[in-house]
Coordinates of C-alpha atoms in Angstrom, one line a residue:
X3 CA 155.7 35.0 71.1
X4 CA 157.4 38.3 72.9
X5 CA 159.8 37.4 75.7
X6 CA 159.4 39.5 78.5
X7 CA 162.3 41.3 80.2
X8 CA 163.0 38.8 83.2
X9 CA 162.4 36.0 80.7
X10 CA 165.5 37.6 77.8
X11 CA 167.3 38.3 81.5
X12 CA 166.8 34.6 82.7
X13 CA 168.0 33.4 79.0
X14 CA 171.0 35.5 79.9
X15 CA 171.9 34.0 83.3
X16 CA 171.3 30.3 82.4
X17 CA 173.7 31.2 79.1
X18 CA 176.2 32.8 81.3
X19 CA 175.7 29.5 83.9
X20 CA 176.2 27.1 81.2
X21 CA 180.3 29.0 80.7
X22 CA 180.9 29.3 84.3
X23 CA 180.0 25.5 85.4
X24 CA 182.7 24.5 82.7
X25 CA 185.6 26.8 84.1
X26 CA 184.6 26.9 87.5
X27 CA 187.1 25.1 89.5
X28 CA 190.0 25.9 92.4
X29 CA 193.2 25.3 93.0
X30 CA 193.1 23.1 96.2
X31 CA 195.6 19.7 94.9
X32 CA 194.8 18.0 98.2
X33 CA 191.1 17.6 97.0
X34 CA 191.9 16.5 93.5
X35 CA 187.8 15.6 92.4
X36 CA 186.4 18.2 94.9
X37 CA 188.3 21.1 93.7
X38 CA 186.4 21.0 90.5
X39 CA 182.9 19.2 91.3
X40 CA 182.2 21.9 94.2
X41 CA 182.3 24.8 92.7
X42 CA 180.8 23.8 89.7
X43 CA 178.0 22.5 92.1
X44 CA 177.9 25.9 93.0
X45 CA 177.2 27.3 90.1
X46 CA 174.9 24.9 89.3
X47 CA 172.7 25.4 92.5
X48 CA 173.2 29.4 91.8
X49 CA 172.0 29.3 88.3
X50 CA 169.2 27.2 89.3
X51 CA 168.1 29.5 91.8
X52 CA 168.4 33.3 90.6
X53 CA 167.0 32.0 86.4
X54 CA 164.1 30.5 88.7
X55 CA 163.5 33.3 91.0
X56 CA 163.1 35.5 87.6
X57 CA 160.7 33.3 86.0
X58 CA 158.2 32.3 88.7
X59 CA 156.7 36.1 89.4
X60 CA 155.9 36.5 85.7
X61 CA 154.2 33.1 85.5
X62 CA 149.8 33.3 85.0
X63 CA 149.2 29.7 84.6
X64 CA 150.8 26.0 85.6
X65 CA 150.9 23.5 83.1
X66 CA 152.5 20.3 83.1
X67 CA 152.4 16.8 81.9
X68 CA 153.2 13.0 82.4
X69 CA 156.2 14.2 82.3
X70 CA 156.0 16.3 84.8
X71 CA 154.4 13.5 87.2
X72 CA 157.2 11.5 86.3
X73 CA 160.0 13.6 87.5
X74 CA 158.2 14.8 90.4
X75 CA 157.6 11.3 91.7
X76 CA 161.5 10.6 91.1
X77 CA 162.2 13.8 93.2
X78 CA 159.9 12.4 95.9
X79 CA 161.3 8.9 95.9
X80 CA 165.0 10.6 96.0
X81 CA 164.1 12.8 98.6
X82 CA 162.4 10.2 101.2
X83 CA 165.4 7.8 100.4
X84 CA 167.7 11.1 101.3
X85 CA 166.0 11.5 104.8
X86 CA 166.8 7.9 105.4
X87 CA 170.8 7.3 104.6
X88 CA 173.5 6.8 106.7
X89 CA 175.4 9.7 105.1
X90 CA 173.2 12.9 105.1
X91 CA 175.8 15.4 103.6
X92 CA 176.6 12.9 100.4
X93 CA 172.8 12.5 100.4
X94 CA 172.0 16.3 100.7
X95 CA 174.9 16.8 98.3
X96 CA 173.4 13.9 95.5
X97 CA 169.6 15.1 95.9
X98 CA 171.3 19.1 95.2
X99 CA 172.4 18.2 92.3
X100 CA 168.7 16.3 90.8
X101 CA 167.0 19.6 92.7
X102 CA 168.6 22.1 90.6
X103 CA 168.7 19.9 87.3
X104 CA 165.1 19.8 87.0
X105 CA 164.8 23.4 88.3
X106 CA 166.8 24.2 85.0
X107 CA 164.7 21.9 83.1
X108 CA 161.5 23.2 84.1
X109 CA 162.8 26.8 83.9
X110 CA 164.4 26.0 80.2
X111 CA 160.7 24.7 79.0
X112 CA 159.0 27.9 80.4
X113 CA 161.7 29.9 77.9
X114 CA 161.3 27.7 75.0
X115 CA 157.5 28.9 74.9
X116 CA 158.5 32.4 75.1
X117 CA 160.5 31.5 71.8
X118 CA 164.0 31.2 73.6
X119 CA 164.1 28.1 73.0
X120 CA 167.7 28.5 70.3
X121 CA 169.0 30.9 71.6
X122 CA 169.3 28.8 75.1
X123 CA 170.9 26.2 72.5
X124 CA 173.1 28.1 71.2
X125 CA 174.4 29.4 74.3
X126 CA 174.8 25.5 75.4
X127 CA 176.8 24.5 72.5
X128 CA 179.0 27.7 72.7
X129 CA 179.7 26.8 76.6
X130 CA 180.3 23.4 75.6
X131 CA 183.0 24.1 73.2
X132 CA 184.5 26.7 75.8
X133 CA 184.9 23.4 77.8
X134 CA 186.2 21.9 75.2
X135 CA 189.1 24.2 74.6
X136 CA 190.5 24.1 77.8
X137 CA 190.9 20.8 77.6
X138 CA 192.6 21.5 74.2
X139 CA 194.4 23.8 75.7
X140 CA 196.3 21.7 78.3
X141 CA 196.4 19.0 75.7
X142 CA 198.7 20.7 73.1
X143 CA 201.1 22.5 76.1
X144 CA 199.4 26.2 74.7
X145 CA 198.1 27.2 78.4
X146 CA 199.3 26.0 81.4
X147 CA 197.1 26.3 85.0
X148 CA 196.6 25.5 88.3
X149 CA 193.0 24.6 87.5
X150 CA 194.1 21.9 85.4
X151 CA 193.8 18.6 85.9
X152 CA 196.9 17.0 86.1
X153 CA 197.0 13.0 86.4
X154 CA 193.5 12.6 84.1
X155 CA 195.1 15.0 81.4
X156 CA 193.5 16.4 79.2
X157 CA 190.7 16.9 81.4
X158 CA 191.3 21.2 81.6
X159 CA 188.9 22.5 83.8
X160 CA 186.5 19.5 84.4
X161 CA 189.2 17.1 86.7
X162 CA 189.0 14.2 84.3
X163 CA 189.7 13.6 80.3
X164 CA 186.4 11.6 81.1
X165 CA 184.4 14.5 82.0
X166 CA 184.9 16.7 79.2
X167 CA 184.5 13.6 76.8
X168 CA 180.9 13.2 78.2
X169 CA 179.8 16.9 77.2
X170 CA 182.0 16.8 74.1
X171 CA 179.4 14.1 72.8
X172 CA 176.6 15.7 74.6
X173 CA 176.9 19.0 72.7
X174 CA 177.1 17.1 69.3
X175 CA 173.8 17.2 68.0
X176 CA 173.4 21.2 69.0
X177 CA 176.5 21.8 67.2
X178 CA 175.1 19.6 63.7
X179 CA 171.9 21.5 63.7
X180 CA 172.9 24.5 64.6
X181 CA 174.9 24.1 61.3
X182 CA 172.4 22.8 59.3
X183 CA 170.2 25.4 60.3
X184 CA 172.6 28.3 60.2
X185 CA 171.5 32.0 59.1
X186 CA 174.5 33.2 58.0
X187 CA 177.9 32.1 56.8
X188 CA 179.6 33.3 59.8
X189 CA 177.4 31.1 61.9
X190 CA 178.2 27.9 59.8
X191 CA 181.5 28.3 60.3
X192 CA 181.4 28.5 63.7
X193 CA 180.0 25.6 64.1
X194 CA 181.7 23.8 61.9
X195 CA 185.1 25.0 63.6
X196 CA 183.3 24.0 67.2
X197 CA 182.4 20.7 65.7
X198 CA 185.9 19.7 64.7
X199 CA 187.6 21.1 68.0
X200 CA 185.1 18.3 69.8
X201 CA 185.9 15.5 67.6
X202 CA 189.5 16.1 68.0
X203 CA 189.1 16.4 71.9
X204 CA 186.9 13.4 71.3
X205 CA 189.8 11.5 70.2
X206 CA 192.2 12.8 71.8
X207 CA 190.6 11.9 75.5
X208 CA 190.3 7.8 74.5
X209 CA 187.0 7.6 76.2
X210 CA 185.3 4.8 75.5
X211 CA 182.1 5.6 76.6
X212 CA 181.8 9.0 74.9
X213 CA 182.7 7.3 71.9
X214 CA 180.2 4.7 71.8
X215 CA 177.5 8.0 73.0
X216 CA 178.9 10.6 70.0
X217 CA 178.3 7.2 67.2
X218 CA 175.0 6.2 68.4
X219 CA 173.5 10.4 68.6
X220 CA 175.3 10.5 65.2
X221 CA 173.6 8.2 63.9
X222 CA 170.0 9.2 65.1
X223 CA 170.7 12.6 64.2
X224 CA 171.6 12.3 60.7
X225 CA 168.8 8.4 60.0
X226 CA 166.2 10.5 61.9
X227 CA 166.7 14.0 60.1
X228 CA 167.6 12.5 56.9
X229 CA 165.6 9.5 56.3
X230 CA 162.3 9.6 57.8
X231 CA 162.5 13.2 58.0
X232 CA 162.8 13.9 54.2
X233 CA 166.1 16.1 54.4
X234 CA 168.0 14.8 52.0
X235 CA 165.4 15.5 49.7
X236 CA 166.4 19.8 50.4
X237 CA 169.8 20.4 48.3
X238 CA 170.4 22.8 51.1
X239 CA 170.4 20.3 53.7
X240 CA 172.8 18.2 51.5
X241 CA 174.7 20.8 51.0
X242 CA 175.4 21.7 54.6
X243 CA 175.7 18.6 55.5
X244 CA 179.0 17.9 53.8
X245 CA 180.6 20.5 56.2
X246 CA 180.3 18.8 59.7
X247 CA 181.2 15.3 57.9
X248 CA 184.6 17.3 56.7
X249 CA 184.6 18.7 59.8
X250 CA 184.2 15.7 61.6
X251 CA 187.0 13.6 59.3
X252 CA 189.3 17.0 59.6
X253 CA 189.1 17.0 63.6
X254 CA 189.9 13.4 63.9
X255 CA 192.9 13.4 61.9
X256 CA 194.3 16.4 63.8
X257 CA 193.9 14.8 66.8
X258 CA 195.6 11.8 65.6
X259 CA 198.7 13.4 63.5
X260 CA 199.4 16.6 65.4
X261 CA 202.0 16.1 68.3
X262 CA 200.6 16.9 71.9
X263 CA 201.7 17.3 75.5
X264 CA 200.4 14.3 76.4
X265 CA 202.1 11.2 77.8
X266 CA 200.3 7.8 77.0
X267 CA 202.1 4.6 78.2
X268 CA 201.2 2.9 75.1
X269 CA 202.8 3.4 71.9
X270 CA 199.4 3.2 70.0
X271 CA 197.0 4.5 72.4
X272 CA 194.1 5.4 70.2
X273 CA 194.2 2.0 68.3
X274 CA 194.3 0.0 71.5
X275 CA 191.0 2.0 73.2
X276 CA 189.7 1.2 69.8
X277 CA 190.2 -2.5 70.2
X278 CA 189.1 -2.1 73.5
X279 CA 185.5 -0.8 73.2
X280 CA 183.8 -4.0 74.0
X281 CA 186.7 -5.8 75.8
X282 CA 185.0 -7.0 79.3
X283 CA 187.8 -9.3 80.4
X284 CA 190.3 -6.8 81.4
X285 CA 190.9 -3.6 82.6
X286 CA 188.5 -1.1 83.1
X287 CA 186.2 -3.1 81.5
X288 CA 186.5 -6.1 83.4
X289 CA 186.7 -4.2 87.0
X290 CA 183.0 -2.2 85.6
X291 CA 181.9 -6.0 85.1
X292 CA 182.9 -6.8 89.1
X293 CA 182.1 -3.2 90.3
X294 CA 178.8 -3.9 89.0
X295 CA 178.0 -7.0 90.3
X296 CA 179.1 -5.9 93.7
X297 CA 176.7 -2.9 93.1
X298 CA 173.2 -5.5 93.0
X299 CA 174.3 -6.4 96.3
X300 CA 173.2 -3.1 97.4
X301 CA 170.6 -3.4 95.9
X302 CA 169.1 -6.5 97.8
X303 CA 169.4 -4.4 100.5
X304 CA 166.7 -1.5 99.5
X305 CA 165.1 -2.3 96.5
X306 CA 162.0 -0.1 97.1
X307 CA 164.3 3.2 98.0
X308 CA 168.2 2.3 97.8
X309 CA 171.4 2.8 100.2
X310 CA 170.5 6.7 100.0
X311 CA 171.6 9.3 97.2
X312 CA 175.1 9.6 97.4
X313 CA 175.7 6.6 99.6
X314 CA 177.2 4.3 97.3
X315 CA 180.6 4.5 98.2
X316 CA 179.8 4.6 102.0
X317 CA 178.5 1.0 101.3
X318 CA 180.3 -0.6 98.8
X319 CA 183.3 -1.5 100.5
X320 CA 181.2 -3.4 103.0
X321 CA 179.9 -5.5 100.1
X322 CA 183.2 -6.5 98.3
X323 CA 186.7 -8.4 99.1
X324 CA 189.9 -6.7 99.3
X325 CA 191.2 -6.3 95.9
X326 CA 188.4 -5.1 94.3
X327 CA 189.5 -2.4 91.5
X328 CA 186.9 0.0 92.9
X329 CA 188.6 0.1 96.0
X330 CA 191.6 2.4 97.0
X331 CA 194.8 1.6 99.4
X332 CA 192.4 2.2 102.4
X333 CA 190.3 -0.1 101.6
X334 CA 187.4 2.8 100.3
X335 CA 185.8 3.2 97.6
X336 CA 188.2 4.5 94.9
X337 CA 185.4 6.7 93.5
X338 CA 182.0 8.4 94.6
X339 CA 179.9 6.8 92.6
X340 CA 179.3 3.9 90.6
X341 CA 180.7 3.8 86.8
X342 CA 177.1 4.0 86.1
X343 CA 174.5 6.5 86.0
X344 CA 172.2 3.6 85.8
X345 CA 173.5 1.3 88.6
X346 CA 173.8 4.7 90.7
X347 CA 170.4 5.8 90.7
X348 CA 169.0 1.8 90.7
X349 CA 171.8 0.8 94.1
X350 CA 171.4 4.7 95.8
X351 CA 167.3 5.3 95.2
X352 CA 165.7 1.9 94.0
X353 CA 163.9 0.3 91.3
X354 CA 160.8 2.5 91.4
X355 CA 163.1 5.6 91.0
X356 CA 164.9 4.3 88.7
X357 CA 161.7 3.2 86.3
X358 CA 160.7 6.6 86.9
X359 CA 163.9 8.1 85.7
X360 CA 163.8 6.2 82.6
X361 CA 160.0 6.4 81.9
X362 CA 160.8 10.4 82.1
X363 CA 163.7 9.9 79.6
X364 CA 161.5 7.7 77.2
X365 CA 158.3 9.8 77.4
X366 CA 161.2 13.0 76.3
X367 CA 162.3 11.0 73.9
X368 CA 159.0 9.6 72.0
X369 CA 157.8 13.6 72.3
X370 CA 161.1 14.3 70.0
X371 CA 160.5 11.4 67.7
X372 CA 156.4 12.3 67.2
X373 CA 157.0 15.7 66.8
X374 CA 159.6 15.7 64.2
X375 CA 157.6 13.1 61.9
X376 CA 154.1 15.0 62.3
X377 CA 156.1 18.7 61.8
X378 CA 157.1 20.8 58.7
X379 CA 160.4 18.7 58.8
X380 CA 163.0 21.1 57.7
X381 CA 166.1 22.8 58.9
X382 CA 164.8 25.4 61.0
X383 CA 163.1 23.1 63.0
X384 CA 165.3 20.1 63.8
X385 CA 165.1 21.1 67.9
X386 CA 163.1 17.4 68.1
X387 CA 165.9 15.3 66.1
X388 CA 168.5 17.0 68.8
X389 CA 165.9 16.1 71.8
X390 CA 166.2 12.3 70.6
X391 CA 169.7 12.5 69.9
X392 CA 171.0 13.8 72.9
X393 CA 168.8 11.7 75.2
X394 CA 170.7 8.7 73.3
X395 CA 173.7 10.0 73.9
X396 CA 173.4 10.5 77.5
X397 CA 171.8 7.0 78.1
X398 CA 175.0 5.5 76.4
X399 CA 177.5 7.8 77.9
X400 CA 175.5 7.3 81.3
X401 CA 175.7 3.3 80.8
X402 CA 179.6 3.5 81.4
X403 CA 180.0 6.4 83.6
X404 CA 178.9 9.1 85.7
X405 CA 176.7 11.8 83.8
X406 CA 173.8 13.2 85.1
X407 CA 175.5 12.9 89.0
X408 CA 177.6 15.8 88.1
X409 CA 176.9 19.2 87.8
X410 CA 178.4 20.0 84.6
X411 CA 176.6 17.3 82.1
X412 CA 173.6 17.8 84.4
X413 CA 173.2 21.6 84.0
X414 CA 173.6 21.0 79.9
X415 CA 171.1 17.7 79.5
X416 CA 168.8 19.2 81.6
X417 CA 168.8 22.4 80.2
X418 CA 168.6 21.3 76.5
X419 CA 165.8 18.8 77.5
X420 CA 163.6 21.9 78.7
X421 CA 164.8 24.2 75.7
X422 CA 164.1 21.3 73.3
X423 CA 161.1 19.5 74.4
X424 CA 158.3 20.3 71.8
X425 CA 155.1 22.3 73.3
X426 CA 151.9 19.9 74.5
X427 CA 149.0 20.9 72.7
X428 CA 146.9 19.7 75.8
X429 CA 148.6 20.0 78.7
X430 CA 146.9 20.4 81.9
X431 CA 146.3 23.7 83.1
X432 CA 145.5 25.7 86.4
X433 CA 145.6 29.3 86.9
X434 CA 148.9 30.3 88.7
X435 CA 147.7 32.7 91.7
X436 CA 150.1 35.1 93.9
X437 CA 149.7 32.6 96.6
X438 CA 150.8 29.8 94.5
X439 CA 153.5 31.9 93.0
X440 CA 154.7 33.0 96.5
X441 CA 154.7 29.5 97.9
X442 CA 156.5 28.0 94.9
X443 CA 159.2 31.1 95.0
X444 CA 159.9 30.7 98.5
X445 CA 160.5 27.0 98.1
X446 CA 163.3 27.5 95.3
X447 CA 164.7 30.4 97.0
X448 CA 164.9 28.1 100.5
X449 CA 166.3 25.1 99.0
X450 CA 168.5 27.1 95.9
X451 CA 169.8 29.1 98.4
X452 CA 170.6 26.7 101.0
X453 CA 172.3 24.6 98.4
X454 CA 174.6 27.8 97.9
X455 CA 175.5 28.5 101.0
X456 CA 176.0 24.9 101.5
X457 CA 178.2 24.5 98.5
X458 CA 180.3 28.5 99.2
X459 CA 180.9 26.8 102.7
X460 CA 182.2 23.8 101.1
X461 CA 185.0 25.6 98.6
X462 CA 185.8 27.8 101.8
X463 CA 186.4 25.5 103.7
X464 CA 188.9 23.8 101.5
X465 CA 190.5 27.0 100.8
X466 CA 191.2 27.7 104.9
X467 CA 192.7 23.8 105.4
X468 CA 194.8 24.1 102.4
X469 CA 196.4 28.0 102.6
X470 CA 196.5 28.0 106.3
X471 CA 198.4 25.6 108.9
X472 CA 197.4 26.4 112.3
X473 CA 195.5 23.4 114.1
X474 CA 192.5 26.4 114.7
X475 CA 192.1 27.0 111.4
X476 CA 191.9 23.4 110.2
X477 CA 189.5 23.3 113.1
X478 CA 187.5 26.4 111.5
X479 CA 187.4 24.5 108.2
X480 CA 186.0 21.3 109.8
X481 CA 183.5 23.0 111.2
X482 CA 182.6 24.7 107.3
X483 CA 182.1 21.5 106.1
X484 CA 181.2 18.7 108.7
X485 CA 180.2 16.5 105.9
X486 CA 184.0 16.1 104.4
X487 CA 185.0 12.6 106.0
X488 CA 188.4 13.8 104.2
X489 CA 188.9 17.3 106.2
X490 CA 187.5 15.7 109.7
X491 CA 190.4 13.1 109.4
X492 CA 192.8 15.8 107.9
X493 CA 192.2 17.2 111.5
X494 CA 191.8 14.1 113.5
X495 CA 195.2 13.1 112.6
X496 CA 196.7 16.8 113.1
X497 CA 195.6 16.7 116.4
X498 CA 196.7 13.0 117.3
X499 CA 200.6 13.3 115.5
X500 CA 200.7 16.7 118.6
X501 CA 199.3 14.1 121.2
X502 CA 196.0 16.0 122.0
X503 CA 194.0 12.9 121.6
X504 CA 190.9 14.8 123.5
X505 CA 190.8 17.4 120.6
X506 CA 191.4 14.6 117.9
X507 CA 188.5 12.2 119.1
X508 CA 184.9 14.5 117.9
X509 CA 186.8 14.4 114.5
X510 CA 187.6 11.4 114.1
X511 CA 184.4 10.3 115.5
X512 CA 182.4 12.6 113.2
X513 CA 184.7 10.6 110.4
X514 CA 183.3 7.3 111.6
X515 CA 179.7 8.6 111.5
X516 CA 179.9 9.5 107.3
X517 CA 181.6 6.5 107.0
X518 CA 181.3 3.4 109.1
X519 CA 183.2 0.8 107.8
X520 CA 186.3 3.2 107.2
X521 CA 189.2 2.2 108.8
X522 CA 191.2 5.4 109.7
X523 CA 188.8 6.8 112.3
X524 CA 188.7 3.9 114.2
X525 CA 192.7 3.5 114.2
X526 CA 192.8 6.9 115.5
X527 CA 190.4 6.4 118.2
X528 CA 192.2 3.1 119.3
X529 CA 195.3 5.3 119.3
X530 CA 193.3 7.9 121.3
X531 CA 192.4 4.8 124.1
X532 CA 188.7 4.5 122.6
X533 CA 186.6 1.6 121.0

């Protein structure tokens, strides 16, 4: 099939989204996550919007699946349980980030059918390795930055060694087919090079959970290609195949023997997060094992729609004793979210949301699986086995941590899933009028570009706080981003240290509103004489 213009143009700026949400990040130290999860948002929410607003004019029909119904009745339950939490800007923030994802997914499936479908995967495995080298890069001392991470080393441009992990074994599978399928010599070397820079980032970031994600999509990819599949029946495929396994051995033992920049407290770091893969009795294991056992409490609360996306943390604490391991100094919750994709979207949007999220995953999934075993089963065509494999990965990886709540992993599985997901041979159809088109155009241009500017007003405002020192200014930036409970207390406590306890009180009172049960608004309106 011939790609039209705005469809090659729309490859291009989903492509060039994919690099920029990996190295988009600013130097801001006082907001340590935010300084890299905003602007990637941004990017996220831009891509979204402008690949979208490409596609939608050129489309003649709607089709769509049970899929389709699946994700859209997600999207519905998310959006409801949005309207209805305590903390609107986390909420608005949370629901952003599932708007745009399936946006991309949507917009990626509408590509793969004009036969863009590699091309779009190729672009995601090249942007994934980008990520990956930074991460290199700050591991082994070669390039130093300001966007770097510096406690969660090597975590390069994503904040956290965790981060990068997660898309490290994400990308897997595209990089294995892409060299088992590879055209040229040139382009299986490539990927065999990107394949042993992630393993050795793999290693070298002691994350369990991607780990556990990059064994279990290994091990689909190759008993699913290679078994059922009839591969190892091609001598070209077995041929190939010995390259990523070198690759593979070569990257690990790099990672293992080379010296780095980096500074582990133990002595035998690897070995011990080896041993440590299953240990639940202390730790991070054991605090997950509390952290989520604290989390069904919230669940009791909502079951039908949850605390609100995004709301987690503005709950938790309300839920748990002091001396939790979730919790921070403050008595807050240490993180965002949950370590849990799972226990995220089951505490924040409730049990049907969640169902639906995972009958969407498992309906992706068996799509991969039946199209691979009924296909032509060869090389060129091993887009399914990567569907399956990557689902698998994310599900694991999304079991320990955050995954598809961030921008970064979201953009990729998203994208993939769309590029990946084999063509319905009946799906239902309707003919896509102007008026159709219009209305659908100006929805994603309302709500993309309203996540934009919401997310440019966000990275400005930490950029006037932290440059500039006047009391007005930090004022200024407040009013950029009302939702930051950590900017309206920045303020708040700028104002009360200078006595001006009439300018300090809307701050700290807006800082009470996002989160109730915080303690440092109320102890500054005490000291401001109000209760």
């Amino acid at each position: 099939m011939n790609a039209s213009r705005a469809e090659r143009l729309a490859t291009v700026v989903l492509i060039m989204g994919a690099l920029a949400v990996v190295l988009a990040a600013v130097p801001y130290r006082m907001f340590e996550l935010d300084r890299f999860f905003i602007p990637k948002e941004l990017v996220l929410h831009a891509t979204a919007t402008v690949v979208a607003f490409l596609l939608i004019p050129g489309r003649r029909e709607w089709t769509w699946g049970r899929v389709d119904h699946y994700l859209l009745a997600y999207l519905a339950l998310s959006t409801v349980s949005a309207l209805l939490a305590v903390n609107g800007w986390l909420a608005l923030r949370a629901l952003g980030i599932t708007w745009s994802s399936l946006v991309l997914f949507w917009s990626a499936r509408a590509l793969a059918r004009a036969g863009l479908g590699r091309a779009i995967t190729t672009g995601l495995a090249v942007g994934a390795v980008v990520g990956v080298i930074t991460a290199l890069s700050q591991a082994y001392g070669v390039f130093d930055s300001d966007l770097f991470s510096l406690t969660r080393a090597p975590g390069g441009t994503f904040g956290n060694r965790n981060f990068v992990a997660h898309l490290a074994a994400i990308a897997l599978p595209s990089l294995l087919a892409l060299a088992l399928a590879a055209r040229t010599r040139l382009g299986y070397g490539l990927s065999l090079a990107g394949t042993l820079l992630t393993i050795g980032l793999l290693v070298l970031t002691r994350s369990r959970a991607a780990w556990l994600a990059s064994f279990a999509a290994g091990t689909v990819f190759l008993g699913l290609a290679f078994l059922p599949g009839g591969l190892w029946r091609d001598p070209v495929a077995r041929r190939r195949l010995r390259g990523p396994v070198i690759a593979t051995c070569l990257g690990a033992i790099l990672a293992l023997s080379a010296p780095n920049a980096l500074d582990w407290r133990s002595d035998t770091p690897y070995a011990d997060t080896l041993k440590g893969l299953a240990n639940f009795q202390e730790g991070s294991g054991r605090g997950r094992l509390i952290q989520w056992r604290n989390t069904l409490s919230l669940v009791w609360t909502d079951p039908v729609l949850g605390v609100g996306p995004g709301n987690w943390s503005v709950h938790y604490p309300a839920v748990v004793e002091a001396g939790d391991p979730s919790l921070d100094s403050d008595g807050m919750a240490a993180n965002p979210w949950p370590s849990s994709d799972w226990m995220t979207v089951w505490s924040e949007r409730g049990l049907p949301a969640l169902l639906l999220l995972s009958g969407a995953g498992l309906l992706l999934a068996l799509a991969g699986i039946r199209a691979w075993l009924s296909g032509p089963r060869q090389v060129a065509d091993l887009g399914p086995v990567v569907l399956v494999s990557t689902l698998l990965g994310t599900a694991v990886v999304g079991a320990f941590d955050a995954v598809l709540l961030l921008a970064v992993p979201a953009l990729y599985v998203w994208s993939l899933a769309g590029a990946l997901l084999p063509v319905d041979p009946f799906p239902r159809r309707r003919e896509a009028g102007w008026k159709s088109r219009l209305l659908v155009l100006a929805l994603v241009l309302a709500v993309g570009g309203g996540l934009t500017l919401r997310s440019t007003r966000q990275v400005r405002a930490m950029q006037v706080i932290s440059i500039w020192g006047r009391l007005s200014s930090r004022a200024e930036a407040a009013a950029l981003d009302p939702g930051s409970y950590r900017i309206q207390v920045l303020v708040a406590q700028s104002y009360r240290r200078r006595g001006r306890c009439r300018d300090a009180v809307p701050f700290a009172e807006q800082a009470a509103r996002l989160f109730p049960d915080a303690a440092e608004p109320k102890s500054i309106l005490r000291a401001c004489g109000r209760r």
